[in-house]
C-alpha positions as CSV (number, residue, x, y, z in Angstrom):
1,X,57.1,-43.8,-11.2
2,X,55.4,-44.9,-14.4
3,X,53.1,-47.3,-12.5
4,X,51.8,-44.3,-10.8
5,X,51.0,-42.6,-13.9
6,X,50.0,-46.0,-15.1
7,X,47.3,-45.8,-12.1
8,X,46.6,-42.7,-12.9
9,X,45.6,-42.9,-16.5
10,X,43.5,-46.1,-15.4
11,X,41.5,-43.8,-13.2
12,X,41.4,-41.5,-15.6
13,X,40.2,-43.8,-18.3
14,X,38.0,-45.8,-16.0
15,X,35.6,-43.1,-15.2
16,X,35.5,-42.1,-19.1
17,X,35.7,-45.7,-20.5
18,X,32.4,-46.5,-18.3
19,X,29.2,-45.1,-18.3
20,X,30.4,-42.3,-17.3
21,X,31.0,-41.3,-20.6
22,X,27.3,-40.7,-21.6
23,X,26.8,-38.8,-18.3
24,X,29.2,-36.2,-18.8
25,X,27.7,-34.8,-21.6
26,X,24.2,-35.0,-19.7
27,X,25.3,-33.0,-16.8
28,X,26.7,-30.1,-18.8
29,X,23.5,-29.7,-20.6
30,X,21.8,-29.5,-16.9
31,X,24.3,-27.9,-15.9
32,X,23.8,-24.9,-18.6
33,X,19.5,-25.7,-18.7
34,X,19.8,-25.0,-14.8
35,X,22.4,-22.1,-15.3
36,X,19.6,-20.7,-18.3
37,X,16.9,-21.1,-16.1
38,X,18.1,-19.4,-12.8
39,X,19.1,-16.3,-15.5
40,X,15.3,-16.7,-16.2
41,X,14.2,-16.6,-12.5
42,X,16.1,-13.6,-11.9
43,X,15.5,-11.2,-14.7
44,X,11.7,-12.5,-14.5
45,X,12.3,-10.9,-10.5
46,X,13.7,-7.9,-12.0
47,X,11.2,-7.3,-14.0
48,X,8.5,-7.7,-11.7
49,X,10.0,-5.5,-9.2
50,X,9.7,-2.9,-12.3
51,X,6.4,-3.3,-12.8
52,X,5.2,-3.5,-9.1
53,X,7.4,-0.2,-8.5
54,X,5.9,1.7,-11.5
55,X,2.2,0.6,-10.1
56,X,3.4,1.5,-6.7
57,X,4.1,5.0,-8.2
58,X,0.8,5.1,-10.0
59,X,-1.2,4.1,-7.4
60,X,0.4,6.6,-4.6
61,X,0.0,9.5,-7.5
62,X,-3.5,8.3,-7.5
63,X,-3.9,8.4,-3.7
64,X,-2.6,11.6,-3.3
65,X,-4.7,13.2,-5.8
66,X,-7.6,12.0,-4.1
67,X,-6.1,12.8,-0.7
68,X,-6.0,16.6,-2.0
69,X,-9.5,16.8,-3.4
70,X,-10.6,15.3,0.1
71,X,-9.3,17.8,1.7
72,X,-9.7,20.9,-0.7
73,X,-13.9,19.4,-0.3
74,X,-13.4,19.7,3.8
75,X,-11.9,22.8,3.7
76,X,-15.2,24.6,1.2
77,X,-17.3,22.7,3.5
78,X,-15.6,23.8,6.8
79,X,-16.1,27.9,4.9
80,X,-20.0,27.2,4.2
81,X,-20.3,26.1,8.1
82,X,-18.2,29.0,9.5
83,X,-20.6,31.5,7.3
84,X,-23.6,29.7,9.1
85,X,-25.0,32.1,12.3
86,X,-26.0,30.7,15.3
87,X,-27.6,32.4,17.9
88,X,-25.8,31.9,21.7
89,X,-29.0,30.7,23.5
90,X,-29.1,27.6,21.3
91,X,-25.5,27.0,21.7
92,X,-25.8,27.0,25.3
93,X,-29.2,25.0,25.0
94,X,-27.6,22.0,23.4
95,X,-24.4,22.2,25.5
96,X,-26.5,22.2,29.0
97,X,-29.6,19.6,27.6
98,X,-26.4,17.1,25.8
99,X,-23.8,17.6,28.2
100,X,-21.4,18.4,25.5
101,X,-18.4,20.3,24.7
102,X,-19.1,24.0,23.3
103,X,-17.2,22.6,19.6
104,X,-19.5,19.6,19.1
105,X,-22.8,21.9,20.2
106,X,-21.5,24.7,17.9
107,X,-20.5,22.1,15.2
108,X,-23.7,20.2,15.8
109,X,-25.7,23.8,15.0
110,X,-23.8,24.5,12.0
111,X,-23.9,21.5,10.4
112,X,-28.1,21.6,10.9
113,X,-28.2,26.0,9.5
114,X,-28.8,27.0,12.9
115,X,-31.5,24.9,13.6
116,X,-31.8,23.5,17.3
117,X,-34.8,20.8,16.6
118,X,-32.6,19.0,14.0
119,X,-29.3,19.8,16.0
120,X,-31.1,18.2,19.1
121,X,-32.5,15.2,17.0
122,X,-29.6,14.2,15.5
123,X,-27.3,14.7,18.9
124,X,-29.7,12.3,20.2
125,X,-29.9,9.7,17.6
Protein backbone atom coordinates (compact mmCIF):
# COMPACT_ATOMS: atom_id res chain seq x y z
CA UNK A 1 0.00 0.00 0.00
CA UNK A 2 2.68 2.69 0.45
CA UNK A 3 4.00 2.21 -3.10
CA UNK A 4 0.70 3.25 -4.24
CA UNK A 5 0.77 6.36 -2.33
CA UNK A 6 4.34 6.45 -3.27
CA UNK A 7 2.88 6.61 -7.02
CA UNK A 8 0.61 8.81 -6.07
CA UNK A 9 2.58 11.61 -4.63
CA UNK A 10 5.01 11.13 -7.73
CA UNK A 11 2.14 12.07 -9.86
CA UNK A 12 1.26 14.48 -7.74
CA UNK A 13 4.69 16.07 -7.64
CA UNK A 14 5.45 15.40 -11.22
CA UNK A 15 2.91 17.71 -12.62
CA UNK A 16 3.89 20.53 -9.93
CA UNK A 17 7.68 19.77 -9.99
CA UNK A 18 7.56 20.41 -13.97
CA UNK A 19 6.55 23.21 -15.79
CA UNK A 20 3.56 22.87 -14.73
CA UNK A 21 4.25 24.86 -11.95
CA UNK A 22 4.46 28.21 -13.78
CA UNK A 23 1.18 27.36 -15.61
CA UNK A 24 -0.97 26.98 -12.88
CA UNK A 25 -0.70 30.28 -11.78
CA UNK A 26 -1.22 31.52 -15.50
CA UNK A 27 -4.48 29.77 -15.96
CA UNK A 28 -6.19 31.07 -12.84
CA UNK A 29 -5.42 34.60 -13.91
CA UNK A 30 -7.26 33.57 -17.36
CA UNK A 31 -9.26 31.88 -15.75
CA UNK A 32 -10.55 35.03 -13.57
CA UNK A 33 -9.45 37.81 -16.76
CA UNK A 34 -12.05 35.54 -18.82
CA UNK A 35 -14.49 35.18 -15.77
CA UNK A 36 -14.05 39.43 -15.48
CA UNK A 37 -14.58 39.82 -18.95
CA UNK A 38 -17.81 37.65 -19.58
CA UNK A 39 -19.28 39.79 -16.30
CA UNK A 40 -18.26 42.72 -18.65
CA UNK A 41 -20.15 41.25 -21.76
CA UNK A 42 -23.09 40.73 -19.88
CA UNK A 43 -23.78 43.82 -17.84
CA UNK A 44 -22.53 45.87 -21.09
CA UNK A 45 -25.88 43.64 -22.69
CA UNK A 46 -27.87 44.70 -19.83
CA UNK A 47 -27.29 47.88 -20.22
CA UNK A 48 -27.83 48.26 -23.73
CA UNK A 49 -31.13 46.52 -23.59
CA UNK A 50 -31.82 49.67 -21.05
CA UNK A 51 -31.05 52.05 -23.21
CA UNK A 52 -32.56 50.61 -26.47
CA UNK A 53 -35.85 50.01 -24.33
CA UNK A 54 -36.00 53.57 -22.93
CA UNK A 55 -35.41 54.88 -26.85
CA UNK A 56 -37.91 52.35 -27.77
CA UNK A 57 -40.32 54.18 -25.31
CA UNK A 58 -39.35 57.58 -26.56
CA UNK A 59 -39.53 56.99 -29.89
CA UNK A 60 -43.20 55.17 -29.71
CA UNK A 61 -44.26 58.32 -27.37
CA UNK A 62 -43.06 60.24 -30.21
CA UNK A 63 -44.90 58.32 -32.86
CA UNK A 64 -48.03 58.40 -31.23
CA UNK A 65 -48.07 61.97 -30.68
CA UNK A 66 -47.60 62.61 -34.20
CA UNK A 67 -50.07 59.80 -35.03
CA UNK A 68 -52.79 61.94 -33.04
CA UNK A 69 -52.03 65.35 -34.56
CA UNK A 70 -52.31 63.40 -38.08
CA UNK A 71 -55.37 62.50 -37.35
CA UNK A 72 -56.86 65.47 -35.23
CA UNK A 73 -55.46 67.49 -38.90
CA UNK A 74 -57.73 64.82 -41.03
CA UNK A 75 -60.50 65.03 -39.05
CA UNK A 76 -60.57 69.59 -39.29
CA UNK A 77 -59.92 68.86 -42.82
CA UNK A 78 -62.67 66.17 -43.37
CA UNK A 79 -65.29 69.22 -41.29
CA UNK A 80 -64.02 72.08 -43.79
CA UNK A 81 -64.94 69.57 -46.88
CA UNK A 82 -68.24 68.38 -45.37
CA UNK A 83 -69.27 72.31 -44.97
CA UNK A 84 -68.31 72.57 -48.77
CA UNK A 85 -71.86 72.56 -51.11
CA UNK A 86 -71.99 70.97 -54.14
CA UNK A 87 -74.65 71.12 -56.42
CA UNK A 88 -76.24 67.43 -57.72
CA UNK A 89 -75.84 68.15 -61.51
CA UNK A 90 -72.01 68.28 -61.06
CA UNK A 91 -71.93 65.34 -58.93
CA UNK A 92 -73.62 63.34 -61.39
CA UNK A 93 -71.53 65.14 -64.23
CA UNK A 94 -68.31 63.79 -62.99
CA UNK A 95 -69.61 60.41 -61.99
CA UNK A 96 -71.23 59.75 -65.68
CA UNK A 97 -68.10 61.75 -67.77
CA UNK A 98 -65.24 59.61 -65.12
CA UNK A 99 -67.03 56.55 -64.67
CA UNK A 100 -66.55 56.81 -60.98
CA UNK A 101 -68.08 55.96 -57.80
CA UNK A 102 -70.53 58.73 -56.24
CA UNK A 103 -67.67 59.06 -52.99
CA UNK A 104 -64.67 59.78 -55.18
CA UNK A 105 -66.98 62.35 -57.57
CA UNK A 106 -68.36 63.98 -54.34
CA UNK A 107 -64.88 63.87 -52.66
CA UNK A 108 -63.31 64.93 -55.89
CA UNK A 109 -65.91 68.24 -55.82
CA UNK A 110 -65.23 68.97 -52.29
CA UNK A 111 -61.76 68.85 -52.24
CA UNK A 112 -61.81 71.51 -55.55
CA UNK A 113 -64.97 74.12 -53.44
CA UNK A 114 -67.47 72.92 -55.69
CA UNK A 115 -65.84 73.53 -58.69
CA UNK A 116 -66.31 70.97 -61.69
CA UNK A 117 -63.46 72.46 -64.20
CA UNK A 118 -60.79 71.82 -61.50
CA UNK A 119 -62.63 68.63 -60.12
CA UNK A 120 -62.60 67.31 -63.91
CA UNK A 121 -58.90 68.43 -64.50
CA UNK A 122 -57.48 66.92 -61.65
CA UNK A 123 -59.73 63.51 -62.06
CA UNK A 124 -58.10 63.41 -65.37
CA UNK A 125 -54.55 64.12 -64.54
Amino acid sequence: MAAEGDVELELEAEPNGSAGSGERPAEKPRKHDSGAADLERVTDYAEEKEIQSSNLETAMSVIGDRRSREQKAKQEREKELAKVTIKKEDLELIMNEMEISRAAAERSLREHMGNVVEALITLTN
